[in-house]
Short mmCIF file of C-alpha atoms in Angstrom, two decimals:
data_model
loop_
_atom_site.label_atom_id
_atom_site.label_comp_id
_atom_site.label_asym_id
_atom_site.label_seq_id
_atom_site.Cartn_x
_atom_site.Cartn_y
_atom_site.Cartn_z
CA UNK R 1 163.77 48.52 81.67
CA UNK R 2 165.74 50.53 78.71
CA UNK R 3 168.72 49.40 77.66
CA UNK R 4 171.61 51.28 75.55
CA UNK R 5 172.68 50.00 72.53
CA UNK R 6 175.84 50.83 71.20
CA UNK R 7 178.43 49.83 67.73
CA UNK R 8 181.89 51.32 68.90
CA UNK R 9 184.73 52.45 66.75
CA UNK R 10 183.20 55.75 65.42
CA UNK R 11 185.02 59.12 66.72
CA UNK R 12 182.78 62.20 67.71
CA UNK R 13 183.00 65.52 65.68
CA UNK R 14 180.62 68.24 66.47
CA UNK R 15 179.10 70.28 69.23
CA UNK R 16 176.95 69.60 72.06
CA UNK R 17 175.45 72.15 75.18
CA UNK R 18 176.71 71.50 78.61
CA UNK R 19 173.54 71.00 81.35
CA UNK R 20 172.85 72.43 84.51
CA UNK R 21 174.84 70.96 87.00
CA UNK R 22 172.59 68.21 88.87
CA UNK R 23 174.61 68.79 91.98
CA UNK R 24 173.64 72.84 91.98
CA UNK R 25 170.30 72.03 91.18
CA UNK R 26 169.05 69.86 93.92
CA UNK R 27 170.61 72.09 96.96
CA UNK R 28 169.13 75.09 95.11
CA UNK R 29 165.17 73.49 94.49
CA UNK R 30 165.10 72.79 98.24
CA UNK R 31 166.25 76.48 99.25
CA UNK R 32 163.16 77.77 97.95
CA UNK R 33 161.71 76.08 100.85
CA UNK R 34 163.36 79.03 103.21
CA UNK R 35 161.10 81.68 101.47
CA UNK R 36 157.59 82.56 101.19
CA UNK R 37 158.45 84.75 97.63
CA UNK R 38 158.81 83.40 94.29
CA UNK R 39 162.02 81.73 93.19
CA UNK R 40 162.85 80.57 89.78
CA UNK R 41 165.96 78.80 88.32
CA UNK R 42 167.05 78.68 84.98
CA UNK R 43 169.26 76.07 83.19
CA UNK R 44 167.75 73.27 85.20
CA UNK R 45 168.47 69.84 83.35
CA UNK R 46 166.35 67.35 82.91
CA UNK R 47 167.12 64.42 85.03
CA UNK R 48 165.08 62.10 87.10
CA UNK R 49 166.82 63.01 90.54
CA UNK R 50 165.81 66.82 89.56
CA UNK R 51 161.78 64.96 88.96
CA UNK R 52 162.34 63.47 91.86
CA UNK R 53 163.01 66.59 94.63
CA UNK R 54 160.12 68.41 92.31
CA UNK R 55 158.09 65.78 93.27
CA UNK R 56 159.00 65.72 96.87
CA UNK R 57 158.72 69.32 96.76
CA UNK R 58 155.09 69.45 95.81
CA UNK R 59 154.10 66.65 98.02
CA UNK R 60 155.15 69.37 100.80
CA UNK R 61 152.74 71.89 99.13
CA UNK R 62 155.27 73.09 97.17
CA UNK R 63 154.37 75.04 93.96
CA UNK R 64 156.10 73.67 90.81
CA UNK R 65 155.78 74.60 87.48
CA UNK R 66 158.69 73.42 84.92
CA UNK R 67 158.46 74.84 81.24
CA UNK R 68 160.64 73.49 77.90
CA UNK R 69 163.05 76.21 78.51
CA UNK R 70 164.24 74.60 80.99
CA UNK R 71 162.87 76.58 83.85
CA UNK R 72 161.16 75.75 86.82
CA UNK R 73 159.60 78.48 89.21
CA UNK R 74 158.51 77.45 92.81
CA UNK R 75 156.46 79.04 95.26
CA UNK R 76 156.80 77.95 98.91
CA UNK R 77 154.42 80.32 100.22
CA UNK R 78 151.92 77.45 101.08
CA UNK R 79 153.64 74.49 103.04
CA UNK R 80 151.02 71.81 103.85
CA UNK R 81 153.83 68.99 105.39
CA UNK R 82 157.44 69.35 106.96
CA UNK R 83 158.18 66.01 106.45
CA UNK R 84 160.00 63.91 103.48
CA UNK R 85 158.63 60.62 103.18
CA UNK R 86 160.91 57.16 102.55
CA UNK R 87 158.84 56.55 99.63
CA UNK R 88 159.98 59.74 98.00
CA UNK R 89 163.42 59.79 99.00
CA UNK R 90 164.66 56.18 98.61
CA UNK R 91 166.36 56.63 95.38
CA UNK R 92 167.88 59.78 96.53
CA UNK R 93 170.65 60.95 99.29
CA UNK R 94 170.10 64.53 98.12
CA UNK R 95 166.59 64.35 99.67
CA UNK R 96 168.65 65.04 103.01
CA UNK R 97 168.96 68.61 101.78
CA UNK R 98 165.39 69.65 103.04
CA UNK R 99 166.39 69.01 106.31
CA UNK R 100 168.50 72.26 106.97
CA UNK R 101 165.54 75.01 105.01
CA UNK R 102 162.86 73.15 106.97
CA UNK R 103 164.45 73.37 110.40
CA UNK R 104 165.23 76.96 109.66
CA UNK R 105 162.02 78.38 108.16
CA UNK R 106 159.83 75.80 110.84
CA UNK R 107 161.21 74.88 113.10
CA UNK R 108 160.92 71.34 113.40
CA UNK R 109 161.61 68.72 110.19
CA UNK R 110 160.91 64.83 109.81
CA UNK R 111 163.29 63.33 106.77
CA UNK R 112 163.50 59.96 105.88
CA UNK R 113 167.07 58.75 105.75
CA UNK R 114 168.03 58.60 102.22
CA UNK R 115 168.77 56.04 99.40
CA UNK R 116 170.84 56.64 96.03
CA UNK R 117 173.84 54.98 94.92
CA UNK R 118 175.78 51.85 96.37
CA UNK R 119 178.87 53.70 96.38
CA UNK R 120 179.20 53.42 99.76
CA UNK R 121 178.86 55.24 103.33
CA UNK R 122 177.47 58.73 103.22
CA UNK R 123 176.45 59.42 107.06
CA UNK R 124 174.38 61.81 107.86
CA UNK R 125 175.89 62.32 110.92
CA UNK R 126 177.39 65.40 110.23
CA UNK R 127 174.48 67.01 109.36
CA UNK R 128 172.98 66.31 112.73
CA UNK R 129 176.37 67.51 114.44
CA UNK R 130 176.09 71.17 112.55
CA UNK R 131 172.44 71.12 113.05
CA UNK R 132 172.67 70.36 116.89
CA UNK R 133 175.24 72.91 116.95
CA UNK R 134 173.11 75.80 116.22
CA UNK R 135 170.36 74.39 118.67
CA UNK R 136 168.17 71.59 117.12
CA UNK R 137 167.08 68.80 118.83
CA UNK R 138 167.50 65.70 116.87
CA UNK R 139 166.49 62.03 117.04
CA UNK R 140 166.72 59.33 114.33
CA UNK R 141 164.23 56.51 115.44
CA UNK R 142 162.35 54.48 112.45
CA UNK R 143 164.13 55.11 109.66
CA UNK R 144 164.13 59.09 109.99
CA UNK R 145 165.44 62.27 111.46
CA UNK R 146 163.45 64.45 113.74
CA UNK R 147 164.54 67.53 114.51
CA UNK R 148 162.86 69.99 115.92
CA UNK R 149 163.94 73.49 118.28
CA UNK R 150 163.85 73.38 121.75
CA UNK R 151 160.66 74.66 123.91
CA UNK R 152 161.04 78.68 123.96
CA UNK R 153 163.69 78.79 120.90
CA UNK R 154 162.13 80.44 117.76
CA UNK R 155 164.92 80.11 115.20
CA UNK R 156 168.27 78.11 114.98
CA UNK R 157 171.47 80.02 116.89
CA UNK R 158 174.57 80.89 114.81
CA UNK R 159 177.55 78.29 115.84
CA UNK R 160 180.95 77.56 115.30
CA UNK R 161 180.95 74.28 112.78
CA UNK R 162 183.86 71.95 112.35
CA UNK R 163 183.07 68.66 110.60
CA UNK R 164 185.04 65.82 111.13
CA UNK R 165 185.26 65.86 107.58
CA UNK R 166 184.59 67.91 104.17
CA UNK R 167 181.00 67.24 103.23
CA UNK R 168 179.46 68.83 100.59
CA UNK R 169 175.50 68.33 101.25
CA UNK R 170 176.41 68.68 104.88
CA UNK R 171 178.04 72.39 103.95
CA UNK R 172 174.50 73.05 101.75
CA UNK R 173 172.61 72.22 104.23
CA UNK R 174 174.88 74.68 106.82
CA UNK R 175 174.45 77.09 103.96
CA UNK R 176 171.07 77.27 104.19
CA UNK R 177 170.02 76.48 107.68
CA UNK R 178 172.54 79.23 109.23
CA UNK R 179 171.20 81.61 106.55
CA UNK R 180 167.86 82.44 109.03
CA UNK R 181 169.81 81.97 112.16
CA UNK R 182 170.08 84.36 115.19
CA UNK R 183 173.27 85.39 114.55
CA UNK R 184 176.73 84.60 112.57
CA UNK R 185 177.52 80.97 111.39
CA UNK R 186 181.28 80.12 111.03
CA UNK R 187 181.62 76.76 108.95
CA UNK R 188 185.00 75.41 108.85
CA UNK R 189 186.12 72.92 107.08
CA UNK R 190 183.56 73.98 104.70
CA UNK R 191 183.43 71.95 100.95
CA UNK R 192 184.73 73.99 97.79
CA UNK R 193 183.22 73.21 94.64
CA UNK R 194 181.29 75.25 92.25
CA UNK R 195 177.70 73.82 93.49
CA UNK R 196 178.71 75.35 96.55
CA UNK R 197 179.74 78.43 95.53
CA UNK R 198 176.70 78.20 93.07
CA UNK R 199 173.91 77.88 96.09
CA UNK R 200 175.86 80.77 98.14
CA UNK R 201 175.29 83.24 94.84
CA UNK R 202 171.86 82.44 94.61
CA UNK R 203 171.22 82.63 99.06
CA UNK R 204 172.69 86.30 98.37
CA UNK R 205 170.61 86.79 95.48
CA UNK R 206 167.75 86.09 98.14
CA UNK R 207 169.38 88.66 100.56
CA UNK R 208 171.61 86.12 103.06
CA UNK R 209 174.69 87.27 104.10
CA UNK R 210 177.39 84.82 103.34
CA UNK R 211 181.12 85.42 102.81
CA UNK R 212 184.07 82.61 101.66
CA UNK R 213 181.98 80.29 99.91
CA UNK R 214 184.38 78.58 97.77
CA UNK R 215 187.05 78.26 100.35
CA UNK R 216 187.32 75.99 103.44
CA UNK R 217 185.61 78.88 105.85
CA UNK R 218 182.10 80.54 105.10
CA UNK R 219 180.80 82.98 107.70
CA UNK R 220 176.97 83.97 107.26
CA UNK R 221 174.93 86.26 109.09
CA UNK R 222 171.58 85.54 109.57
CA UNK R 223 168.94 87.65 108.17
CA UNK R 224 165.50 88.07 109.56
CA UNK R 225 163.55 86.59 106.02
CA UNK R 226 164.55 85.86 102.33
CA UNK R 227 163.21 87.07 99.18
CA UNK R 228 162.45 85.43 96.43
CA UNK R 229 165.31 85.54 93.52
CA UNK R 230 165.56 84.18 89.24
CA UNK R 231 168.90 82.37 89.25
CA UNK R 232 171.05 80.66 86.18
CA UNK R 233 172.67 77.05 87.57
CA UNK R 234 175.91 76.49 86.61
CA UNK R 235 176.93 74.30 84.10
CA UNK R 236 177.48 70.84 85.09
CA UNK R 237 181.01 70.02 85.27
CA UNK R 238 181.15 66.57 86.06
CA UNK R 239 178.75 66.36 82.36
CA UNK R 240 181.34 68.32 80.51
CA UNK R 241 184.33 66.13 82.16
CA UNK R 242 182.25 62.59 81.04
CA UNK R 243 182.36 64.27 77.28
CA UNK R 244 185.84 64.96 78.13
CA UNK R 245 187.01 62.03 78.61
CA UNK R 246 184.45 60.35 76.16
CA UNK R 247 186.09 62.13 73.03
CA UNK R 248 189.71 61.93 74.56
CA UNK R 249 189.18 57.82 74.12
CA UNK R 250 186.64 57.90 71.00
CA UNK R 251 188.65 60.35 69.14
CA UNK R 252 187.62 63.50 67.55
CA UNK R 253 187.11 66.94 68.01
CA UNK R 254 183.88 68.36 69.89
CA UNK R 255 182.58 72.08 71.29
CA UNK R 256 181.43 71.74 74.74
CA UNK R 257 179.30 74.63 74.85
CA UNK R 258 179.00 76.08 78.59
CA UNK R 259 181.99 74.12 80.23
CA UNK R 260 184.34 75.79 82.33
CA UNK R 261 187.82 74.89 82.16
CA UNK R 262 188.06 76.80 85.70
CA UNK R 263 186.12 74.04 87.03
CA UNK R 264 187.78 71.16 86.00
CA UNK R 265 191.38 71.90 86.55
CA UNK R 266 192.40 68.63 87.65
CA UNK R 267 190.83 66.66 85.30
CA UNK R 268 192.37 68.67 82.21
CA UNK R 269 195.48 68.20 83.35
CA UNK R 270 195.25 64.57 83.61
CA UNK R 271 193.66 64.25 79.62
CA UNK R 272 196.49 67.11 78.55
CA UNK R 273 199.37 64.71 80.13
CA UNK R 274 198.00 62.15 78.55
CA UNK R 275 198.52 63.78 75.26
CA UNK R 276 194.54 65.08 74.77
CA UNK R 277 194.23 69.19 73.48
CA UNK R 278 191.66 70.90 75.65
CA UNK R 279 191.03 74.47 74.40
CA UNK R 280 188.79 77.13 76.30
CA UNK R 281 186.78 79.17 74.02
CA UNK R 282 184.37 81.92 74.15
CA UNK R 283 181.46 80.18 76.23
CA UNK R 284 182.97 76.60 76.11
CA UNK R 285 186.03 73.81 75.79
CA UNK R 286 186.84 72.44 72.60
CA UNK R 287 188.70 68.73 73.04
CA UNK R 288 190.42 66.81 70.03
CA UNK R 289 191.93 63.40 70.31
CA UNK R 290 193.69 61.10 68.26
CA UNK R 291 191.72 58.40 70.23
CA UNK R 292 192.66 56.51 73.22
CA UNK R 293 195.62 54.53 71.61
CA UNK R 294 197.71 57.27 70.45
CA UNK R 295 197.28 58.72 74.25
CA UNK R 296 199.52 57.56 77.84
CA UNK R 297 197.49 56.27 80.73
CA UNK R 298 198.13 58.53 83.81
CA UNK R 299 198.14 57.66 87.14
CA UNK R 300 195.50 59.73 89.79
CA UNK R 301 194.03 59.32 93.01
CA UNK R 302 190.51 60.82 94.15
CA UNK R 303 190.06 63.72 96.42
CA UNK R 304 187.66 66.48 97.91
CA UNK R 305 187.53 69.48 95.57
CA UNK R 306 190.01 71.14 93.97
CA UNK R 307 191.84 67.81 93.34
CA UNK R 308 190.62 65.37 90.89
CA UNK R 309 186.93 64.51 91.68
CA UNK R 310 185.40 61.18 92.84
CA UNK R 311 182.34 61.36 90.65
CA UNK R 312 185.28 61.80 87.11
CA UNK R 313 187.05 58.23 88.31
CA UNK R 314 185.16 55.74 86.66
CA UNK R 315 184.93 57.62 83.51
CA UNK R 316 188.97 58.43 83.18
CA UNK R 317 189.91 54.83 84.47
CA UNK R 318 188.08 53.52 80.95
CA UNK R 319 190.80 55.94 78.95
CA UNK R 320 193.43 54.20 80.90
CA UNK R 321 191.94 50.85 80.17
CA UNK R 322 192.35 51.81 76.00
CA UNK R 323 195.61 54.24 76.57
CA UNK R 324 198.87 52.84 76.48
CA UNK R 325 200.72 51.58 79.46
CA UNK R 326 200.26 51.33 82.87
CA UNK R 327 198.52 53.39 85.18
CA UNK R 328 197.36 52.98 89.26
CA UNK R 329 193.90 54.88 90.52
CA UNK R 330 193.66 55.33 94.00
CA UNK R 331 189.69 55.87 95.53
CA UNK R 332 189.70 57.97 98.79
CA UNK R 333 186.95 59.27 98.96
CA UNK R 334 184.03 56.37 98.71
CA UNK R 335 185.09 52.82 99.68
CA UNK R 336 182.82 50.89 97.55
CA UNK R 337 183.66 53.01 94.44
CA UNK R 338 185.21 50.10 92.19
CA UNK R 339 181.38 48.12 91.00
CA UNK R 340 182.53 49.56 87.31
CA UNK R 341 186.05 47.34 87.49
CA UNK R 342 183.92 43.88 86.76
CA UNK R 343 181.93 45.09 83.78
CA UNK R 344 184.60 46.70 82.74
CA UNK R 345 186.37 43.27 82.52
CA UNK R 346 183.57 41.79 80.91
CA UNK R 347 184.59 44.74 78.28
CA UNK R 348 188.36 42.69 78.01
CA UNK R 349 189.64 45.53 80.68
CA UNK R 350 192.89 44.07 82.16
CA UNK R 351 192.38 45.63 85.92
CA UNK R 352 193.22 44.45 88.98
CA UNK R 353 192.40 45.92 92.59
CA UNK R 354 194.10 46.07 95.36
CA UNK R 355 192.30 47.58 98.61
CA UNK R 356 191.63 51.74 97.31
CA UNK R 357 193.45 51.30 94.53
CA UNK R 358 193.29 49.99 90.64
CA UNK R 359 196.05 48.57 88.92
CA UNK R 360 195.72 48.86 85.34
CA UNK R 361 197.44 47.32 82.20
CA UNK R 362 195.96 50.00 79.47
CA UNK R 363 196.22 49.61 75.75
CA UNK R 364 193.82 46.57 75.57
CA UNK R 365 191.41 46.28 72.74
CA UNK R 366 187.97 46.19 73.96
CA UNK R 367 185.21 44.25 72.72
CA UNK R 368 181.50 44.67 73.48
CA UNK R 369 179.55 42.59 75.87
CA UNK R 370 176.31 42.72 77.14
CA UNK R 371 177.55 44.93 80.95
CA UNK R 372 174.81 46.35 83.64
CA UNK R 373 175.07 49.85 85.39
CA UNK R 374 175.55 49.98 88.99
CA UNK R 375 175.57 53.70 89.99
CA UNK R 376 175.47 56.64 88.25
CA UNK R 377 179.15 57.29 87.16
CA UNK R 378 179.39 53.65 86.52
CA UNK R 379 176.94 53.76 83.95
CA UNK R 380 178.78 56.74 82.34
CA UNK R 381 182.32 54.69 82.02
CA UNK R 382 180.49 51.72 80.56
CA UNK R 383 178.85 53.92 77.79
CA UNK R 384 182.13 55.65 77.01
CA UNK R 385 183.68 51.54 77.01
CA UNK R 386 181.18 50.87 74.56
CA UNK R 387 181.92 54.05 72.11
CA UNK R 388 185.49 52.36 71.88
CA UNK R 389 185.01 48.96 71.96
CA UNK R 390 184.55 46.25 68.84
CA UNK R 391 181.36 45.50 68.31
CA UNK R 392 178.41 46.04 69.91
CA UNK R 393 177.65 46.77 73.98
CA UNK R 394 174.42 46.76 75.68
CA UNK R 395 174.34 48.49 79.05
CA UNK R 396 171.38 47.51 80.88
CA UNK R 397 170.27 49.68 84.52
CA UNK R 398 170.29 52.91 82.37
CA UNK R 399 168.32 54.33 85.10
CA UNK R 400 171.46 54.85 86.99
CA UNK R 401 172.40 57.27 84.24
CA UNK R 402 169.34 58.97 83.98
CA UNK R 403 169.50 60.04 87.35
CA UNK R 404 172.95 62.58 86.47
CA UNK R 405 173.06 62.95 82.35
CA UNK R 406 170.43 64.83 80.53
CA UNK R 407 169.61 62.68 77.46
CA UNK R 408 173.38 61.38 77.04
CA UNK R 409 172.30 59.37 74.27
CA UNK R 410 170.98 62.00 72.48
CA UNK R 411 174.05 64.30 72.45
CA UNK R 412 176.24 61.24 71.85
CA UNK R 413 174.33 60.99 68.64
CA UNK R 414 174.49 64.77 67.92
CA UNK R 415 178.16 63.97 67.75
CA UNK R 416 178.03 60.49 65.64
CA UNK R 417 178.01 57.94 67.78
CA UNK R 418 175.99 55.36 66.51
CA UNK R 419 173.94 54.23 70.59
CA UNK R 420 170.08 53.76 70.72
CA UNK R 421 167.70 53.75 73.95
CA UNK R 422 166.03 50.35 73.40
CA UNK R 423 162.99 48.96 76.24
CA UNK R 424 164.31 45.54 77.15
#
């Protein structure tokens, strides 16, 4: 397995470009999977859950072709399989995502129930709800979900969708699914972020009628057939947040090319209250810190879009670790989001927890350790512990990262951080 090696205690001066947003990508691979036409997407980064749908995606007689441009262009025209195997989809939750096109193209889908990250419960069960709501028939016997439409039903019915609560794959999956339904969809409830609003822009750009998207209620119309469409993915703003709050405890001053402040509202107010300059600029965010000891810790709690994100937690609770004073962060959204706190501690972090929430004593030196990733924005907060701590840290289970960063290492070392990939 690789390993990261990094010497802390250098700050980061530079500029690096901001990815496609891993979260935009995945939804947006599988809804070329509700059109016979051509589809490309541009700004796709290179990550091994994006390998991993592509690969999924093929094995359903899916037409892939990626270039170095980062482009991939997909033809669904020829679909041999409607199913998603466990074997494919074990390392992946967003694999539930073909589940929705499949059933609305089809007809009828068999999906594995997905792996990914130990975070915690993710239940598919409101998928199934919305799904059944607009007429599938649904079991989940062996490990997967069948769904298919009843006898004498040729396409899914537009419905009225509450879920019990905000889901953001479950709302992609509405997205999509309603978007060849008999008749108009009303999703309430509906998740906000930018991925969201991301897939709706490209489902019009295939001719679906959809109208909200970015607030808590979409209506779509279903149309009789999609095109084909060449769509841009957004940039990836849980990336540009990680380099964030990376340079705000490294110190510096680094050009995010392609972040949007618009996008990360919560978060910058957190790192400017803590005493961090974040700057938009033409195309980008430009971030300068002292370094984490001339900063305050601030206290935050997790929640659904447009409050501060779960996926940003682990990285911001390692500037609170090196800030001064004390500081409380409160989990709501996943209840086994804390597996960063022990190597973290390993690190010298003085953190406690207490049920949802961390207590933290900040302004501790850190000094490197050998630590191990356990999910994907735990591996982040470990590498940005290492880029401040004495010494050198070795983060072993760098897969974890290499399922949401594109090549962190190598834009950490654009900037000057001295970190290496190394095979253990």
């Amino acid at each position: 397995m690789d390993q990261l090696k990094i010497m802390g205690g250098r700050d980061l001066q530079g500029e690096i470009d901001i990815a496609g947003a891993k979260n935009a990508t995945l939804p947006e691979l599988c809804a070329a999977l509700l059109t016979s036409h051509p589809v490309v997407l541009r700004n796709v980064p290179q990550l091994q859950d994006v390998r991993t749908m592509l690969t999924l995606l093929k094995n359903m007689g899916v037409v892939a072709e990626r270039s170095e441009d980062h482009t991939v262009s997909l033809n669904a025209g020829q679909v041999a399989t409607l199913e998603a195997p466990y074997d494919l989809v074990k390392t992946m939750r967003a694999s539930i995502l073909v589940l929705g096109p499949l059933l609305a193209r089809f007809g009828r889908a068999r999906v594995s129930l997905p792996g990914g990250c130990a975070i915690g419960s993710r239940p598919v069960d409101q998928h199934i709800k919305g799904l059944e709501a607009m007429g599938a028939v649904i079991t989940v016997a062996h490990g997967y979900i069948e769904a298919s439409l009843p006898p004498g039903q040729s396409r899914l019915k537009g419905a009225h969708i509450t879920t019990d609560m905000v889901t953001v794959t479950g709302t992609e999956n509405f997205l999509m699914a309603a978007s060849l339904a008999d008749g108009e969809t009303v999703l309430e409830n509906a998740a906000q972020e930018p991925e969201i609003t991301d897939l709706a822009e490209m489902l019009i750009g295939m001719g679906a009628d959809i109208v909200g998207h970015g607030t808590r209620r979409i209506r779509i119309r279903g149309v009789a057939e999609l095109t084909g469409c060449t769509h841009t993915v957004v940039a990836d703003r849980i990336e540009a947040g990680t380099f964030l709050c990376a340079v705000a405890a490294a110190g510096g001053d680094v050009f995010l090319r392609h972040a949007q402040a618009a996008h990360l509202d919560a978060v910058i107010d957190k790192l400017r209250e803590a005493g961090v300059s974040v700057q938009p600029e033409s195309d980008g965010l430009r971030v300068r810190s002292a370094g984490a000891l001339a900063l305050k810790a601030q206290s935050f709690r997790t929640t659904e879009y447009p409050g501060f994100p779960t996926d940003m937690q682990a990285q911001f609770m390692v500037l609170n670790v090196a800030a001064k004073g004390p500081s409380t962060v409160t989990e709501t959204i996943f209840e086994n989001r804390f597996m960063h706190v022990q190597e973290l501690q390993r690190l010298g972090a003085h953190i406690t927890v207490e049920g949802k929430t961390a207590i933290i004593n900040g302004g501790v030196a850190l000094s490197g350790a050998h630590v191990m990733a356990t999910d994907l924005r735990a591996s982040a907060s470990l590498v940005i512990a290492g880029l401040v701590a004495d010494g050198e840290t070795i983060v072993e289970r760098v897969y974890h990262l290499d399922r949401g960063y594109d090549r962190m290492e190598v834009k950490l070392r654009a900037l000057g951080a001295h970190i290496e990939r190394v095979r253990a």
